[in-house]
Every structure is written in structure tokens, then in C-alpha cells.
């Protein structure tokens, strides 16, 4: 009798092991299939409209062009520029800027303001880079590469750029700016305002170097007109010493469409 119980126990253990192994097999198989499917987006007819598995494939190369962008990372031979600004985890993109990876080849760097030459270590996060070369576009979801070839990189240091921004915010005649509503989140009490900023310091080329602020509407804000995306506005702030992501609007008036 005792022997039968041992045999039955062994059989039950074997059955449990077999069921467990089968369950693990089907789970891994399903997970693998889901991972494959998650790299693609299909339309209602089952056609692939976006394939993230091809994000590293080159789809187009634009040769001998100029781009500019704000440095988000420069570390271990890797430079990444973003096509706009980040406000915490959220970003505001602008057509004038381009996102790209730039290979650190110890390129010569030229300071935008002083025209002094530096090595690649001169580039820091927050600087604006103006580059010439080839833009190598990747598949859907991939990050573009930019080959500067033998061209130097123009570096507008973040401190100099901040001074230009402050001058534009105070309507300084050196940097007259058109202000437009980039994105409106009235229900959350804030707007993204885009400032045009043109400059030709030490150059025959006029560079368009826009920036954005995240401005808050308070109970004391005076509003004139419908605050909608794309509209041109005239703005006055309560305190310009606040960071660009925490400016409070004293008054804002719609003066036209973009």
C-alpha cells in the first residue's frame, strides 16, 4: 500500500513538471511573438505602416546641408542634439532645429561669439551647435546621424544664448522677436510660447535661433483675445528673473495669426 502511494506521488510530480514545462514553453513563445508584433504598427487592412525593427536602416541621406540643435548629451564620444527644448520630461520641438547623433571625431570647434578655436571638449550640454555635412536619416523610430566630414562645428555657448534669450524677453532692439503660441494647455494653466530670435554676430549669415518658454496663466493674468495655437501675441511677465519654465504671465494679448 505504501509502495503504491510512493508510485502515485512520483507520477503526480512528473505530471506537474510536464505541465509546468509546457506552460513555460507557450508563455515564452507567446512573449516572443508579442515582441515581434510590437515592432510593427498595422493599419485596419493588416498592412505594415511603421516598422520599428528597421529603425537603424538608412532610408535617405541629405548631403552638404547645415543643421542646428541643442546639445542634450556629450559623453564618451557621443554627441546628441535635440530639435527643440525639454521642460522636464516633456519637450517642445521647433522646425528650425534637428535631432541627430554626431560622432565625436575631435572636430575643430569655433565659438559663435568670439570666433576662437577649441577642441571637441568645448561642447557641453545646453550649447547650440551649428553643423555642416551630411544628414543620414534612419528608419521609422530611429535617430538620425550627422556626419560633419571635415567641417568645423560652430558652438553657441549656453551662457551666451541665455543672454540673448533674456534680451529678447525684454524686447531689446538687438533681438526683436515675434512671439507665437506654440502649444496651449489652458485647462492646465500654461502655454508654450515660441520666440523667434535672429542674429548675425560675426557672420554674413543671419541665424534663426528660436527658443520657447513655459508660461503660466494665473488668476491675475489679463487676457485679451482667444489664446490658440499659432496666434501671435504680445506678452508681459510678472518676474523675468524666474526660469524659462516657470514664468508667470502678467498680461497677454492676441495681435494676429501666425
Tab-separated table of C-alpha atoms in Angstrom:
chain	number	residue	atom	x	y	z
A	1	UNK	CA	0.000	0.000	0.000
A	2	UNK	CA	2.811	2.333	0.969
A	3	UNK	CA	4.617	1.399	-2.225
A	4	UNK	CA	1.533	2.360	-4.295
A	5	UNK	CA	1.360	5.755	-2.617
A	6	UNK	CA	5.007	6.418	-3.495
A	7	UNK	CA	4.398	5.452	-7.138
A	8	UNK	CA	1.309	7.699	-7.317
A	9	UNK	CA	3.276	10.611	-5.785
A	10	UNK	CA	6.058	10.168	-8.328
A	11	UNK	CA	3.537	10.113	-11.193
A	12	UNK	CA	1.880	13.310	-9.883
A	13	UNK	CA	5.242	15.061	-9.626
A	14	UNK	CA	6.090	14.044	-13.205
A	15	UNK	CA	2.704	15.330	-14.443
A	16	UNK	CA	3.205	18.656	-12.614
A	17	UNK	CA	6.681	19.027	-14.126
A	18	UNK	CA	5.370	18.296	-17.636
A	19	UNK	CA	2.501	20.812	-17.251
A	20	UNK	CA	4.905	23.443	-15.886
A	21	UNK	CA	7.355	22.947	-18.748
A	22	UNK	CA	4.561	23.168	-21.323
A	23	UNK	CA	3.214	26.330	-19.714
A	24	UNK	CA	6.671	27.932	-19.777
A	25	UNK	CA	7.133	26.947	-23.406
A	26	UNK	CA	3.846	28.510	-24.517
A	27	UNK	CA	4.470	31.617	-22.388
A	28	UNK	CA	7.892	32.214	-23.956
A	29	UNK	CA	6.510	31.509	-27.411
A	30	UNK	CA	3.685	33.997	-26.909
A	31	UNK	CA	6.037	36.582	-25.418
A	32	UNK	CA	8.398	36.202	-28.367
A	33	UNK	CA	5.539	36.646	-30.849
A	34	UNK	CA	4.308	39.701	-28.975
A	35	UNK	CA	7.784	41.216	-29.078
A	36	UNK	CA	7.921	40.714	-32.822
A	37	UNK	CA	4.481	42.215	-33.289
A	38	UNK	CA	5.294	45.176	-31.050
A	39	UNK	CA	7.965	46.309	-33.504
A	40	UNK	CA	5.329	46.925	-36.163
A	41	UNK	CA	2.169	49.006	-36.486
A	42	UNK	CA	-0.568	47.770	-38.824
A	43	UNK	CA	-3.472	49.576	-40.462
A	44	UNK	CA	-7.025	48.233	-40.489
A	45	UNK	CA	-6.238	46.145	-43.582
A	46	UNK	CA	-3.290	44.420	-41.945
A	47	UNK	CA	-0.661	46.389	-43.875
A	48	UNK	CA	2.507	47.476	-42.048
A	49	UNK	CA	2.556	51.282	-41.762
A	50	UNK	CA	5.516	51.574	-39.357
A	51	UNK	CA	8.302	49.087	-38.768
A	52	UNK	CA	10.454	49.858	-35.718
A	53	UNK	CA	12.623	46.821	-36.428
A	54	UNK	CA	14.123	48.851	-39.291
A	55	UNK	CA	14.953	51.919	-37.201
A	56	UNK	CA	18.683	51.543	-37.881
A	57	UNK	CA	18.318	51.233	-41.650
A	58	UNK	CA	19.367	54.250	-43.720
A	59	UNK	CA	16.387	55.495	-45.736
A	60	UNK	CA	17.778	58.771	-47.077
A	61	UNK	CA	20.925	60.915	-46.983
A	62	UNK	CA	20.820	64.686	-47.381
A	63	UNK	CA	24.267	65.823	-48.463
A	64	UNK	CA	26.023	69.107	-47.777
A	65	UNK	CA	23.393	70.739	-45.614
A	66	UNK	CA	23.502	72.782	-42.415
A	67	UNK	CA	21.621	71.859	-39.261
A	68	UNK	CA	21.457	73.170	-35.724
A	69	UNK	CA	20.258	71.753	-32.450
A	70	UNK	CA	20.598	71.970	-28.680
A	71	UNK	CA	23.092	69.593	-27.051
A	72	UNK	CA	21.413	67.126	-24.718
A	73	UNK	CA	24.358	64.779	-24.244
A	74	UNK	CA	28.101	64.808	-24.844
A	75	UNK	CA	29.781	61.817	-23.295
A	76	UNK	CA	32.227	59.074	-24.330
A	77	UNK	CA	32.469	60.081	-27.980
A	78	UNK	CA	28.717	60.577	-28.341
A	79	UNK	CA	27.034	63.925	-29.061
A	80	UNK	CA	23.241	64.128	-29.280
A	81	UNK	CA	21.416	67.285	-30.330
A	82	UNK	CA	17.651	67.709	-29.908
A	83	UNK	CA	15.254	69.530	-32.214
A	84	UNK	CA	13.891	71.784	-29.511
A	85	UNK	CA	13.893	72.175	-25.761
A	86	UNK	CA	12.976	69.908	-22.898
A	87	UNK	CA	10.884	71.082	-19.992
A	88	UNK	CA	11.294	68.263	-17.528
A	89	UNK	CA	10.056	65.068	-19.155
A	90	UNK	CA	8.175	66.977	-21.862
A	91	UNK	CA	9.701	68.538	-24.957
A	92	UNK	CA	8.769	71.365	-27.279
A	93	UNK	CA	10.011	70.810	-30.829
A	94	UNK	CA	10.835	73.518	-33.367
A	95	UNK	CA	11.263	73.216	-37.136
A	96	UNK	CA	14.461	75.247	-37.045
A	97	UNK	CA	16.292	72.543	-35.079
A	98	UNK	CA	17.222	68.948	-35.939
A	99	UNK	CA	17.672	65.850	-33.774
A	100	UNK	CA	20.782	63.843	-34.625
A	101	UNK	CA	23.721	61.846	-33.320
A	102	UNK	CA	27.097	63.376	-34.111
A	103	UNK	CA	30.222	61.257	-33.906
A	104	UNK	CA	32.944	62.817	-31.768
A	105	UNK	CA	35.885	62.834	-34.207
A	106	UNK	CA	37.769	65.541	-32.333
A	107	UNK	CA	36.401	68.107	-34.758
A	108	UNK	CA	37.587	71.693	-34.597
A	109	UNK	CA	35.053	73.877	-32.798
A	110	UNK	CA	34.584	77.617	-33.308
A	111	UNK	CA	32.946	79.799	-30.676
A	112	UNK	CA	29.925	81.596	-32.157
A	113	UNK	CA	30.659	84.868	-30.351
A	114	UNK	CA	34.450	85.111	-30.238
A	115	UNK	CA	35.431	83.005	-33.276
A	116	UNK	CA	38.101	81.371	-31.103
A	117	UNK	CA	39.042	77.776	-31.953
A	118	UNK	CA	38.647	74.944	-29.445
A	119	UNK	CA	38.732	71.162	-29.401
A	120	UNK	CA	35.645	68.962	-29.133
A	121	UNK	CA	35.679	69.055	-25.317
A	122	UNK	CA	34.416	72.640	-25.605
A	123	UNK	CA	30.920	71.293	-26.332
A	124	UNK	CA	28.680	70.979	-23.278
A	125	UNK	CA	25.025	70.226	-22.616
A	126	UNK	CA	22.768	73.200	-23.342
A	127	UNK	CA	25.002	74.634	-26.084
A	128	UNK	CA	23.632	75.170	-29.576
A	129	UNK	CA	25.610	73.514	-32.373
A	130	UNK	CA	25.562	74.689	-35.971
A	131	UNK	CA	26.957	71.963	-38.229
A	132	UNK	CA	27.573	71.388	-41.934
A	133	UNK	CA	27.744	67.971	-43.561
A	134	UNK	CA	25.510	65.014	-44.413
A	135	UNK	CA	22.295	64.114	-42.567
A	136	UNK	CA	21.791	60.343	-42.572
A	137	UNK	CA	18.127	59.591	-41.960
A	138	UNK	CA	17.156	56.301	-40.326
A	139	UNK	CA	14.033	54.140	-40.491
A	140	UNK	CA	10.850	54.880	-38.557
A	141	UNK	CA	11.671	55.441	-34.907
A	142	UNK	CA	15.429	55.669	-35.434
A	143	UNK	CA	17.632	58.627	-34.559
A	144	UNK	CA	19.346	60.351	-37.473
A	145	UNK	CA	23.139	60.519	-37.742
A	146	UNK	CA	25.038	63.585	-38.892
A	147	UNK	CA	28.481	63.419	-40.486
A	148	UNK	CA	30.306	66.740	-40.153
A	149	UNK	CA	33.001	65.496	-42.536
A	150	UNK	CA	35.993	67.855	-42.185
A	151	UNK	CA	33.841	70.863	-41.349
A	152	UNK	CA	34.258	72.678	-38.025
A	153	UNK	CA	31.360	72.889	-35.575
A	154	UNK	CA	30.101	76.332	-34.561
A	155	UNK	CA	29.305	76.385	-30.843
A	156	UNK	CA	26.955	78.938	-29.286
A	157	UNK	CA	27.598	78.513	-25.573
A	158	UNK	CA	24.531	78.185	-23.362
A	159	UNK	CA	25.537	81.221	-21.259
A	160	UNK	CA	25.704	83.439	-24.352
A	161	UNK	CA	22.422	82.004	-25.620
A	162	UNK	CA	20.752	82.687	-22.262
A	163	UNK	CA	21.782	86.355	-22.508
A	164	UNK	CA	20.248	86.538	-25.972
A	165	UNK	CA	17.031	84.987	-24.650
A	166	UNK	CA	16.812	87.479	-21.806
A	167	UNK	CA	17.350	90.356	-24.234
A	168	UNK	CA	14.551	89.047	-26.475
A	169	UNK	CA	12.196	88.692	-23.492
A	170	UNK	CA	12.719	92.354	-22.625
A	171	UNK	CA	12.079	93.473	-26.222
A	172	UNK	CA	15.696	94.531	-26.634
A	173	UNK	CA	16.100	96.181	-30.036
A	174	UNK	CA	19.069	93.955	-30.829
A	175	UNK	CA	16.818	90.883	-30.766
A	176	UNK	CA	13.309	91.894	-31.818
A	177	UNK	CA	11.134	88.777	-31.604
A	178	UNK	CA	7.785	87.606	-32.841
A	179	UNK	CA	6.032	85.627	-30.115
A	180	UNK	CA	3.597	82.869	-31.070
A	181	UNK	CA	1.616	80.346	-29.068
A	182	UNK	CA	3.341	77.056	-29.747
A	183	UNK	CA	1.021	74.824	-27.739
A	184	UNK	CA	-1.836	75.729	-25.443
A	185	UNK	CA	-2.810	73.874	-22.272
A	186	UNK	CA	-5.273	76.373	-20.848
A	187	UNK	CA	-7.007	73.702	-18.764
A	188	UNK	CA	-3.698	73.051	-17.011
A	189	UNK	CA	-2.940	76.755	-16.726
A	190	UNK	CA	0.075	77.152	-19.018
A	191	UNK	CA	1.251	77.848	-22.583
A	192	UNK	CA	4.362	77.158	-24.604
A	193	UNK	CA	5.369	80.458	-26.206
A	194	UNK	CA	7.859	80.409	-29.086
A	195	UNK	CA	10.178	83.374	-29.612
A	196	UNK	CA	11.905	83.999	-32.916
A	197	UNK	CA	15.470	85.160	-32.403
A	198	UNK	CA	17.608	86.186	-35.358
A	199	UNK	CA	21.276	87.066	-35.109
A	200	UNK	CA	24.218	87.703	-37.430
A	201	UNK	CA	27.040	88.190	-34.909
A	202	UNK	CA	30.421	87.853	-36.673
A	203	UNK	CA	28.742	86.472	-39.785
A	204	UNK	CA	27.109	87.460	-43.051
A	205	UNK	CA	24.607	84.689	-42.338
A	206	UNK	CA	21.507	85.505	-40.313
A	207	UNK	CA	20.883	82.594	-37.968
A	208	UNK	CA	17.370	81.848	-36.741
A	209	UNK	CA	17.774	80.668	-33.150
A	210	UNK	CA	14.285	80.424	-31.652
A	211	UNK	CA	13.554	79.444	-28.082
A	212	UNK	CA	10.466	78.604	-26.061
A	213	UNK	CA	9.183	79.414	-22.599
A	214	UNK	CA	6.660	77.579	-20.494
A	215	UNK	CA	4.491	80.411	-19.190
A	216	UNK	CA	1.749	80.146	-16.586
A	217	UNK	CA	-1.627	81.869	-16.537
A	218	UNK	CA	-2.684	82.949	-13.059
A	219	UNK	CA	-5.885	84.350	-11.619
A	220	UNK	CA	-4.348	87.813	-12.029
A	221	UNK	CA	-3.387	87.398	-15.708
A	222	UNK	CA	-5.016	89.903	-18.051
A	223	UNK	CA	-6.074	88.127	-21.261
A	224	UNK	CA	-7.128	89.812	-24.500
A	225	UNK	CA	-8.293	87.597	-27.340
A	226	UNK	CA	-8.612	83.831	-27.815
A	227	UNK	CA	-5.397	82.070	-26.843
A	228	UNK	CA	-4.981	79.454	-29.563
A	229	UNK	CA	-2.015	77.636	-31.083
A	230	UNK	CA	-0.316	79.576	-33.899
A	231	UNK	CA	-1.556	83.017	-32.881
A	232	UNK	CA	0.892	85.894	-32.445
A	233	UNK	CA	0.780	87.548	-29.047
A	234	UNK	CA	2.210	90.399	-27.007
A	235	UNK	CA	3.295	89.242	-23.546
A	236	UNK	CA	4.325	90.843	-20.282
A	237	UNK	CA	5.612	88.764	-17.373
A	238	UNK	CA	5.427	89.281	-13.630
A	239	UNK	CA	9.109	88.497	-12.966
A	240	UNK	CA	11.726	87.905	-15.675
A	241	UNK	CA	14.184	86.575	-13.096
A	242	UNK	CA	12.221	83.321	-12.993
A	243	UNK	CA	13.462	80.316	-15.045
A	244	UNK	CA	12.059	79.952	-18.572
A	245	UNK	CA	9.860	77.060	-17.438
A	246	UNK	CA	8.251	78.996	-14.602
A	247	UNK	CA	7.384	82.440	-15.968
A	248	UNK	CA	4.040	83.866	-14.846
A	249	UNK	CA	2.103	85.948	-17.337
A	250	UNK	CA	1.056	89.415	-16.210
A	251	UNK	CA	-0.773	90.194	-19.437
A	252	UNK	CA	-1.135	88.546	-22.845
A	253	UNK	CA	-2.809	89.993	-25.938
A	254	UNK	CA	-3.511	88.312	-29.269
A	255	UNK	CA	-2.284	90.573	-32.076
A	256	UNK	CA	-2.609	88.290	-35.099
A	257	UNK	CA	-2.299	84.840	-36.653
A	258	UNK	CA	0.986	83.133	-37.438
